[in-house]
Structure formats: C-alpha cells, structure tokens
Amino acid sequence: MSKLFPKSANKLPLQIVIYLAVLGSIATAAVTYYMTPKYTRVGYAPVQPVPFSHAKHVGEVGLDCRYCHNAVDQSYHSNIPTAQTCMNCHSIVKKDSPLLAPVRESYEKGTPVPWVWIHTTPDYAYFNHSIHVNRGVSCVECHGKVNEMDTVTHMQPLSMSFCLDCHKDPAAKLRDPKDVFNLDSKRLVDQGPEGAAKAAKFVHDWKVMPPQSCSGCHR
Amino acid sequence: MKRKFEHPAPSQRELNGPKYWRSLDELAQTPGFKAQLEREFPPGSETSEGVDRRHFMKIMAASFALGGIGLSGCHRPERNILPFGKSVEGIIPGLPQYYATAMPLRKSAIPLLAETHQGRPTKLEGNPTYAPLGGRASLIAQASILDLYDPDRARAHTKDKSEVTTAAVNALLADIAKSFSGSGGTGLAFLAEESSSPTRLRLVRALRQKFPNAIWAEYEPVADEPPIAAAQAAFGANVKPLYHFAKAKRIVSIDCDFLHAEAGSVYYARSYAMGRKLNSAKDEMNRLYVAESALTLTGSMADHRLRLATSHMMAFASALALELRDKLPGVEALQSYAEGVPVKPEWIKACADDLRQNAGECLVVAGSHLPPVVHAIAYAINEALGNVGTTVDFVTVEPSTAASIQDLANAIKASSVRTLVVLGGNPVYNAPADLDWPSLQKSVQQVVRHGLYVDETSALAGTHIAAAHYLESWGDARAIDGTIVPIQPMIQPLFGGLTEIEILARIAGEANADPYELVRATVTTTADAADADKTMRRFLHDGLLEGTAYAKAQVSFNARNAAALLRNAPKFTAIDKNNVEIRFTFDHKVDDGRFANNGWVQEVSDPITKIAWDNAILVSPAFARELGVYPTGSLLQVARVEEGELDSLAREQAHIGEIVIGGRKIRGPIHIQPGLATYTVVVTLGYGRSQAGHVGTNAGYNAYPLRTSDAMYVATGAKLTSTEERYALANTQAHWSMEGRDLVREANYEEYRENPGFVREVGMEAETPSTIGKVGEAMTPQQRAAEIPRGNSLYSTPNAQNGGFDGVHQWGMSIDLNTCIGCNACVIACQAENNIPIVGKEQSLRGRQMHWIRIDRYYSDGEIDAAAFGGEGNKKLPEDPQISLQPVNCQQCELAPCEMVCPVNATVHDNEGLNVMAYNRCIGTRYCANNCPYKVRRFNYFDWNQRQLDSLYLGPLGPHGMPELVKMVKNPEVTVRMRGVMEKCTYCVQRIENGKIRHKVKMAQDGNPADMGKVAVPDGTIVPACAQTCPVDAIVFGNILDPESQVSKAKQREQEYQLLGYLNTRPRTTYSARIRNPNPKMPDYAKQPLSRLEHSRKNEPEGAEEGGHGAEPHAAEPTEAKG
C-alpha cells in the first residue's frame, strides 16, 4: 500500500495550529490597533480655520476656561465661543491680523466660523459637561492639558471603557471643585498622604455615585 | 427587475430653495404608489418579493469591496461646530427654552408652553400658569407641532398657480382695499373661521366701519359651544355656560361629549376627574348619567348610560324636566314632546330624584349639536335646582354679528359678490352639501384664499396666500374662561406665511399691519402708556392677561321667552331600519378634517373604535344583524372569527356600506360598534380629503356630502345598505373582551367603601400565595423597592448583596383607571417626546404601530360564559356594554421577563429600577417582545425614520434619508432608533437623567456644603411626557423610596393593583381600580360592574348569580392560566 501522504504531512496539524494562531494574533492586534478609539481618535488634531492657541490664551494670558466656554457648567454642551466673544479682545488686540479674518467676518456677517469638531461621543451616548465640572471632574481628565496645547489634540480615547474606568472609581480622578478649571492642579488622591482620605470624604459627602447603568448615558 | 418611479418633477423654487424643501414623499401614502404596493406585495407577504436577489447581491458585493479598501469606515468624518457670530441673549447652547403661547381652535384656545431647542420648537406642554387647565394639553395640541413641519404645507403664495412674492400679496390686498373703498365694500365678502382673538375682533370692527356693505361671514362645520340662541331666549342675554364639574356630585349629560367634543373639554375633563378621584374610601365621588346615541368617551365614563337616538334627545330632556315639575312651573308645555320616548320611566324618575336630592350640586349639560330648545331645558333645570353660580356659571360673551355661510351663498347666487376672501376654513370640502359651494366659489370673479395648505378650497381659488402656523405667528386668543392668552412665534415662518390678522389689517387699512404691533395695541389699550411695555412683557411671560376672563352674568330664566323655542322643536318620531338616523360627529383625532394631514393623529387609533387611518360607518350590532353584516362564528374573541370578517392576519375586512339621504349618497366601511342607539348610524367627519397632503389624502371616506344646512348634526330618513365589497380597516384592538379576566379591576362605589381592598380578592392573586412571600409582605413599600424580596422563587432577586437596586431613587408609576378618560393625549405626548415614528396604514394593518403607550378598550356585558367559546353568552356582540379603558406602557417590571431572554444584554435593569433598553446593543432577535406579558415592546421592522413609507419593501434600493424639515421636530435628547432594534417606554429616561443632573448642578452652584449630599430629586421635578399632559392627572410618577412622594401616596391607595401580578413580574407601574357609582334605584342598576360579573361567571359558573367572589381561595382554573 502506497503512502497517501508524505511523512512531512505529520507536522501539518501543528503547522495549521501555529499559522492560525499567528493569523489570529495579527488580526486581533490589527483590530485592537486600527479599529479602537485609541487609534482612531487619540492624536486627532485637525487644522482649524483660525490657528487658535490655547497655550497662549490660557497658559500665557491666563483666561479661565469659562470665559469662552461659558455654558460648560450649565449645559450638557460646552459651547464654542461666538465670534463676539473673541472680538471682546480682538477688536483691540491684533485687530488687523490676517489670521483672525474669519472671526471678524463671522462677527460682521453673523455667519459661523466652521471650527472642526474634535471631541465627541457617539450619537447614542449623552455626555453632560455640567454635571462633571460641577462635581469635581476637571476638564483635563478628558481633554488633556489644553492649556499647553497650541493645536488642540484629542488626548483620550473617550471610549465607553474610558468613561467606565472613572465611573467605577470616581475617587481616583476627582479634584477639589475649585480646582476643576485649573488644568495644572492635582487630583485629590495625588495631593500627598491625606489626599486619598480627602477624595474618599468628597465621594462620601457629595454622594458621588456616577451611573454605571445603561440609562446613565444611553437614552 | 428594474424599477422606475415617477416622482413629481421639482419646481424651480424647490430646486433653488433650501434643502429641506425637497423630499416631499416622506410620510407618504401616495395613492398610486399605494396601489402598486398592494399589487406587488399581497397581504401576508413577509418577504420582499419585489427586490431582485441577484441584483441586490451585486450591489452589496460592490459595497463590501469598497468597505474593505483602506478601512474607510474607520476614518473620522470631519464635522464642524458652528457657533453664533454674535451672542444671543438668553440662549445657552444645549439647554431648551420655554415660551408661552397658545393653540387657538374655534372660539377658545389652549394655553401652551413651547419647548424650543436652538430656535426650533420640538414639544408643547400646557401652560401651568393658566390654572383651570393646570398645565395640561389635549391630543390635538400635542400633535399640532407636527403640522408646523409638515412638508405638504403651502410653500409659497400663488396667483393663478404661479408664485408671487409677499410684496405682491400686500399689493393685492391694498388693491382690494382701494377698489372697494368707494362703494363701502359692496361686492366684497369674507368667509372666515370662528375665532376668539380680540385683535381679530377689533380688526373686523374696523373693517366693517370701512366697508359697511361688505359681507363678513363665519362658518364652522362643527359646533363645540352651546348655541347662543338658547341663552338669548332663556335669559335674554348674550351668555354662554361655563361648567364646573368639580363641584357637581350628580351630572346628567344629554348627548354631550364634554370630555372631548366640547370647547373647553380639557378643563371639563380635568374638573370632572377632580370630582371622581378616590384617594381613600372616605372620598366622595360624583355620578354621571349619560344619554347618548354614539358611544363617546363621556359615555364610556358613565355610571348609567342610556342608548338613545340624538333626535330623541328633545323627548328625553322634556321627560326629565317633567319629572322635576315640582321645581319647574309651566313645564307641562313639554308634555307633548316627551311622549313616546323609548326610555323606562323609572330610569328618568330615579335620575330626576337623584338630581333633586343633590340640588345645587348637580349639573345637566346638553351637547352643542342639539337644538337650542334642549339647551334651554337644561338651563331651566339647572336654574331650578340652584346650580347656577355653583356648578355652572353664565358668562357674558360678545354676540357674533357674522353672517352665516348660507347668507353668503345667497349673496353669491345673486351675483353680488365680486371678491371673496376665504380666511382659513375649507368650505369646498366641508360646507353644507345643499349649497354646492364649489360651484358657488367658482362663480365668484376673484377668490383670495388664506390657508396653511393648498387644499380643496385653494384649488378653486385664484390666489392662495400661504398662512403662518400658529407657532410662527403673533396673535392672541381667549382661553375657555375668556382669559386673553398670547400666541407667540417660536420660529420665523418656514414658508413665508402670513397671519390672518395681518391680512385683515392690510385690507382694513391699518397704519401698521405688523402682527406684533396689532396684538400689542389690543393688549395694552387698557394700560396707560407708561405701563404698556410692562403689561406686554408680563402678558408674554405669563402667557395670559390677568383679569380678562369673561364676566359672570346674573341671569334668570324667562320661561315665556324660552317657550318661543318650542315652535321649532321636534316632536318625537320613531326611527327604524328604513328611516335611519345619521349622527355626524367630528372625529376624535382629525377634528373636522383640519388635522387630516398629521401623521401622528392619523396613526393613533380612535379610543373607542380602535381604528387608525380611517373612519367607518358605525352601526349597532342589532342593526348590523338586520343589514346582514353580522359576523358568524365564535365572537368571544373577534380575532378568531371563523369566517368573513377578518382575513388570515386578523385584519378587519369591513363591508362597504352605502348611505342615502334625499338622493345624496356616500360609501364607507361598516364597523359594528356596540353601545350605539339601535338605529343611529354614526359617521365621523374629517376624512376622505381629496387634497390634504400625502398623509391625509384619501384616508377614510368623506361624510360631508350627506350634510345639508337643515341637518348639520343629525339627519333622519336615511337608508343604509351593505354591499359585498370589503375594505381592510386598521383595527388595532379587534379583541374587545377581557374574557372574564382581571385586567381592569372594577367595583361599585358601595363595595369599595365597605371593602377598599377588594382588588386583592379579584383574580389570580386571590388564589395563589403571595409572590413576595411572608418576608416581603412584612416589608414597607420602600424596603420592597430597594430590596426585592425573593418570595418563593428559585432565583435570587436583585438586592444589596448582589449589586441590585441601590440607587437613591426607585422610580414608579401609578395609573388611576378611575379617572382615565382614554383621550389619547398621553399617546401623542409620548410620540412627540420620544421621537416615535409613524408606520402608515399598511404597517398598522400588520400590527406594527410603534406607540410606547397604548390605551386598551374592553367591553363587558356580563354575558360571558365559562364554556369558553361554546357558551351562548359568548356568541353575540354586546349591545349595551360597559366600557373599561386601560393605558398600558412598559410596566418596568422589577423581575422583567424580557431581560431573561435577551441574548446580548441589551435590555437590563439600572440601579433605580428602570428596565432600560440599550439600542446600540440590540440585535433584534425580538425574544424580549415575545416574552413580555404586557406586549409593550415595539420593534423597528423598517427604518421608519430613513425610509419613505411607500417604499419600505424596496430595502436599500428605496430612497434614503430624512428631510431636514422632518428632522426639526425630533427631540435632541432622545436617540432616533434605526431598523432592527427593539424599543419601549423608558419612563422618559432623558427627563429623569436631566432632572437629576440639573438638581445636582443647582446644588453645586448654590454652594451650600450641607446640601451637597442631598442628591435625591425633589418630588414633582421629573414628570414623564404622558403624565405631564394627562388632563385628569391619572398618571403619577415619582420616587417610591420617598414615602411622601405623590406616587408613593398613590400606591398606598387600597385599590391599587398590579397588572398580571401573579406572573411575579413585580411591575413598577401599578393601577388603581376603576370604581363605578351606579344608583341603586335605577332600573339598570347592577350590583357589580359587568366585568366582575363576567369574572364570576367564568371562574365560578355555579356561583355566578350571587355575583360575589368568595374570600376562600379556589383552585386556579386551567383556562385562566392559559389566558
């Protein structure tokens, strides 16, 4: 009886398993890297119609976040300032700068400046700024150190697991409410030995119980 | 197979205009296409035959390939944020704003608060500042927001079918004013709708001064206020009655559907419910007697309901007055009118005695459609019993000086009208048939029409002026008690529409025709100049002008003058099957036809007939038998009729009937409606529009051709025949019987007072051990809500140990069946709040309606037999049933059966007791809907929002996308769901979350450290849409962890029960039993509500006669367990 299979075929099952494992790992790695918010979002820094520098305005001039984003502590939406807000200063400072032409045009004609949207959640997730900034979550937690950015860059994945990490353990991320808009401030837990106790007290006194149910964000 | 669709070619204006002016076919049911659809997809076809599989695969293969290249799906689409150029005062991006406005309808208005998001109104609520309505609104007010965004609205002013500018319209109006100023208006005529607007009244006066010879006529196809002629004769004064049902212990309604069909029905329903609400057995309860021909919502609430033809109401009213002859001197004159009334004398006597015993605290009301003499009798009884000033006030109103449409028609016939201005209305469609209005209108040289739609009337008018919707207009109106309320625009006119007062001002030659200035001038006349600004600001802020209600009049009944009305009064004449009475009623939803193009109102089913998208010729079961349309076979459950009336999908296949009166003929589907007077045939007006728009055109049949000037509301001498033709009716609840089950638990008032907890002795729970076990029974309701007692279950329940319900709130709802009048306002409020799509008639026929809350309607006549389908009692339709209504939304079960079967955890519980639905997880297995005992889950069989209703079966080949205009009505707080996901009532989770967030934000900003931990939202802050609009406060929602909350108190009522509680679902929504209050002296008194009688008959056949449900437990019968 002749051999149907060569001897080398004995190794075939093992080879198949190895190939499949390698292929599977590559696929997993590719999906993890290319298809998750970490890849698709973090680092996104589109060119804006006006090269507005937060580093200059916040870091150097010392504007408070709420000077421009004035609705952030009242509304679900942190508003982009109107051209009028910009013109409060820029009708005096750099009033002829060509870079500010879109702002001046917007102010005069009432047409909006088409800022490119960077940070967003999916349509079925309802994120509310006001509840976060009023209860000890600083801007920096999601947006990074915007006060040091010349071009605003997406720093955190803003994925569901990113949200839930904090919702499961809020004490680790909270700041003193008066430090919320101070992007250089430290989290309570990072403030020396009694920090953790302070954070725990905050969570207890304010009954900080971020929702972990679907209804918290999905409607 | 290649398909070609003939879309109407877009006009130049549409091509150049903003994007949302295209895509008209949204919501569409275009007739041609509908026919095509029916041909291609025969009923019952689940597959999309028309789509060629190979073609589909080819296209899809291409897109799969495209999808693969470069992972294009993973790239972020670039989107923009567009801030204002200049800051707008008061606007916080992302937060809604609320403005006071009002919805005018005929001679009254409903004060509203409009919610706007970034300048677009999305939701209407009642204005709570106006106390009589307490912040409630009606079905129509809720739905009217959709009309604003109706793509079928008139989009431009036209003259001889070509577009003209607003400037040209103004020039035309100025030209009319100029050309008639010499002759004092000879040859000029106006035909307008009724209105309560003080500004319009002022302008009409100015107009008449300027054009004394012009004709000002007003026409409304339906009446919703008692005829003023009755008051003029009875009291010699221009007064109208304003009823206060809350103070009435006994109410007699003479064919008066005050819960729906009368002006002020929201106020009436609300105050009626106040006299009916039972929080404990100590509370008093009113008693309602209703004599009516149709089965109305008021009749469904009656404690004693008398089926009586409308043309016999005069006889009934006379007989009632005669029984009160000791109080009514001179009443003998009515003797001859009362003869022959087919009512047991004891009925009238007992009713009259009851009134007499409650003199000063009772009320007799007559339907607006009845002749003045019946109203005069009602006024006389009310005055004689001392009700005037307590349960009814007479208020002085401005008498109408307008000519009637008949006067106008005569003038047109005499060729004395050269220019006719038709303001609103739709006379070509709804004028009395004997006038032959279409040809009259055509004979007028110049016709100018002002209207929201290019409808039947506009088609026969040379000039059409696009009207502004009331949400785009400045205006004013009077609420039911006369209080002046503002109409404020929420948005610029989408299509450049003009308001009525603007047009009148231009013709009257007012110096300033700006509608805002016109209203301001009216409102601030009384205030001096310094206060004018303040008055106006306050007016707009509050949404009403204090102290402007109609003045109460001192009236005294003048029998001699009133007797003059008797001259025209009808004597009793019998009706029979060859001399049928036709009763014209205006529709529950589309009113007189004006809301026919509103998809929301078309899709909600009529509360009594349960038919959506159509009207029907309603006949009584006895008459149906004579007509030969009575169904055969078992009728216990209509859906199981063996032959004929229903097709394989249990859709009602109605016979087409033909009504003939005096040579006029209409055809429509015959629907058998229990509870009608035997030979009264009810036809509803408002359907069968030929030019309503995509939604309303050809929905139903048109009954207006039967109406003549002398028989506007009821006609006798008609003949109804049935044909062999069939027509499918989208009947959403063909099944009318509770089959002796305990879904709606009812008791008579006496039983309730003796045994307030009777609900625990009805139904399965009485026979089974408590589902929550001894431990659970010992807990307080608050403990039970947080720690779900395990009872005798094998499974563990959510509790503190396993991370169960640990929220600071536990939400719950209570629905009071005793006050629910079934008005459907909650259904539409929910639809508006939660972005619920409409599915069209085709899909409604398949039972795919999407409403998150529905109102079930059951009939019981006490005849149901235990012998399931064999018993004699099960073989006939009830003639004189008691009606039970029950709103059912997601019951938010604590132990939800839907959750156990979801394979992907898309429906799970949150820690506040809500059964939540995560749409983005749902894969559409529909297991949950299958396992839901309440049938409250709704599945998106199609992408209702993205696809046109006439091309659903084309799948990806059909047009895709939602027009901008339709997007504008969506609530941005709620996800718009896509095809393939399940959805259901969420208790308005968006309002809950926002309420919690706003409460915490407010505390943080107030900055009081001691308050920071008080995160529980105060009671009453969070109200779901259904509860917010419920005119009778039947729905109460709140936190059941708070023993002081309204809902906790409601749930502590002894008559509170769980729907299908024995299934151990532990619903968070509970129901309060319905209590009936019959008079033991009445001949039709039943010791128990008929549904209870059926319950006893079915469950204890031998003990049925006693009617009592014994306290000792019985073994559950297998038949019931199956139900």
Short mmCIF file of C-alpha atoms in Angstrom, two decimals, chain A residues 34-35 40-41 44 46-47 71 73-77 79-85 106-121 123-126 128 130-131 134-135 154 160 204-207 209 211 213-219, chain B residues 71 74-88 92-95 118 806 808 905-906 908-912 914 916-921 971-976 989-990 993-994 996-998 1000-1001 1003-1005 1009 1012-1015:
data_model
loop_
_atom_site.label_atom_id
_atom_site.label_comp_id
_atom_site.label_asym_id
_atom_site.label_seq_id
_atom_site.Cartn_x
_atom_site.Cartn_y
_atom_site.Cartn_z
CA TYR A 34 -6.71 50.21 13.96
CA MET A 35 -10.34 49.96 14.96
CA THR A 40 -8.95 56.42 15.55
CA ARG A 41 -9.20 59.27 17.97
CA TYR A 44 -6.51 63.69 16.17
CA PRO A 46 -7.24 68.81 12.69
CA VAL A 47 -6.32 72.14 11.22
CA ALA A 71 -22.07 77.28 29.23
CA ASP A 73 -21.15 74.44 33.87
CA GLN A 74 -24.81 74.85 32.91
CA SER A 75 -25.43 72.80 29.81
CA TYR A 76 -24.68 69.34 28.54
CA HIS A 77 -22.77 71.03 25.77
CA ASN A 79 -20.13 75.76 23.81
CA ILE A 80 -17.58 77.10 21.37
CA PRO A 81 -17.48 80.87 21.86
CA THR A 82 -19.23 83.17 19.48
CA ALA A 83 -17.14 85.48 17.34
CA GLN A 84 -18.38 88.26 19.56
CA THR A 85 -16.55 86.70 22.50
CA SER A 106 -18.21 86.00 11.35
CA TYR A 107 -18.74 88.88 13.70
CA GLU A 108 -19.72 91.24 10.94
CA LYS A 109 -21.86 88.94 8.85
CA GLY A 110 -23.20 86.64 11.53
CA THR A 111 -22.02 83.57 9.65
CA PRO A 112 -20.37 80.97 11.87
CA VAL A 113 -16.68 80.15 11.94
CA PRO A 114 -16.52 76.49 10.88
CA TRP A 115 -14.48 75.07 13.76
CA VAL A 116 -13.63 71.43 13.27
CA TRP A 117 -15.22 69.15 15.83
CA ILE A 118 -12.64 67.17 17.77
CA HIS A 119 -14.06 65.67 20.94
CA THR A 120 -17.32 63.88 20.52
CA THR A 121 -19.27 60.94 21.77
CA ASP A 123 -24.97 59.90 18.92
CA TYR A 124 -26.45 57.34 21.25
CA ALA A 125 -24.28 58.42 24.19
CA TYR A 126 -25.36 61.55 26.01
CA ASN A 128 -23.22 66.13 30.07
CA SER A 130 -22.27 70.50 33.60
CA ILE A 131 -22.61 67.56 35.95
CA ASN A 134 -19.73 70.91 38.95
CA ARG A 135 -18.84 67.79 40.84
CA HIS A 154 -7.52 64.51 21.09
CA MET A 160 -17.03 53.53 26.82
CA HIS A 204 -19.00 60.33 50.65
CA ASP A 205 -20.18 63.87 51.42
CA TRP A 206 -21.29 64.68 47.92
CA LYS A 207 -22.72 61.22 47.34
CA MET A 209 -22.19 57.80 42.58
CA PRO A 211 -24.08 55.84 37.00
CA SER A 213 -26.17 51.55 34.24
CA CYS A 214 -27.03 51.96 30.58
CA SER A 215 -29.55 54.65 31.40
CA GLY A 216 -26.84 56.96 32.68
CA CYS A 217 -25.67 57.72 29.18
CA HIS A 218 -27.90 55.92 26.67
CA ARG A 219 -31.46 57.04 26.05
CA LEU B 71 -10.75 50.60 6.09
CA CYS B 74 -12.53 53.77 10.40
CA HIS B 75 -11.80 57.31 9.42
CA ARG B 76 -13.39 60.08 11.34
CA PRO B 77 -15.75 62.09 9.26
CA GLU B 78 -14.86 65.73 9.61
CA ARG B 79 -17.65 67.62 11.25
CA ASN B 80 -17.94 71.23 12.26
CA ILE B 81 -19.18 73.10 15.26
CA LEU B 82 -20.88 76.28 14.20
CA PRO B 83 -21.19 78.91 16.91
CA PHE B 84 -23.18 82.10 16.53
CA GLY B 85 -21.42 85.12 15.11
CA LYS B 86 -22.92 87.33 17.74
CA SER B 87 -24.03 86.06 21.12
CA VAL B 88 -27.77 85.74 21.54
CA ILE B 92 -27.37 78.68 26.44
CA PRO B 93 -26.35 76.23 23.76
CA GLY B 94 -27.74 72.84 24.62
CA LEU B 95 -30.46 73.94 27.01
CA GLN B 118 -31.82 76.20 19.28
CA ASP B 806 -29.01 50.65 45.13
CA VAL B 808 -31.09 56.92 45.58
CA ASN B 905 -27.92 42.03 27.48
CA ALA B 906 -29.47 44.86 25.51
CA VAL B 908 -31.18 45.20 31.58
CA HIS B 909 -32.06 46.93 34.80
CA ASP B 910 -30.46 50.05 36.09
CA ASN B 911 -29.96 50.66 39.78
CA GLU B 912 -33.02 52.90 40.02
CA LEU B 914 -35.75 51.10 35.32
CA VAL B 916 -33.58 50.05 30.21
CA MET B 917 -33.07 49.42 26.55
CA ALA B 918 -29.59 49.90 25.10
CA TYR B 919 -30.33 50.35 21.41
CA ASN B 920 -26.75 50.04 20.35
CA ARG B 921 -26.56 46.58 21.84
CA ASN B 971 -36.26 65.75 20.33
CA PRO B 972 -32.47 66.04 20.53
CA GLU B 973 -32.49 64.40 23.95
CA VAL B 974 -33.65 61.06 22.60
CA THR B 975 -31.96 58.68 20.19
CA VAL B 976 -33.67 58.24 16.83
CA VAL B 989 -35.32 58.41 30.98
CA GLN B 990 -34.00 61.57 29.32
CA GLU B 993 -31.36 61.97 33.83
CA ASN B 994 -31.67 65.66 33.04
CA LYS B 996 -31.07 64.53 38.32
CA ILE B 997 -28.26 66.41 36.64
CA ARG B 998 -29.93 69.79 36.92
CA LYS B 1000 -27.09 68.34 41.36
CA VAL B 1001 -25.77 71.23 39.28
CA MET B 1003 -26.89 72.41 44.44
CA ALA B 1004 -23.26 72.67 43.46
CA GLN B 1005 -23.76 76.19 42.19
CA PRO B 1009 -21.84 72.32 51.67
CA MET B 1012 -24.24 68.51 48.57
CA GLY B 1013 -25.24 65.08 49.68
CA LYS B 1014 -28.93 65.66 49.07
CA VAL B 1015 -28.89 64.18 45.64
#
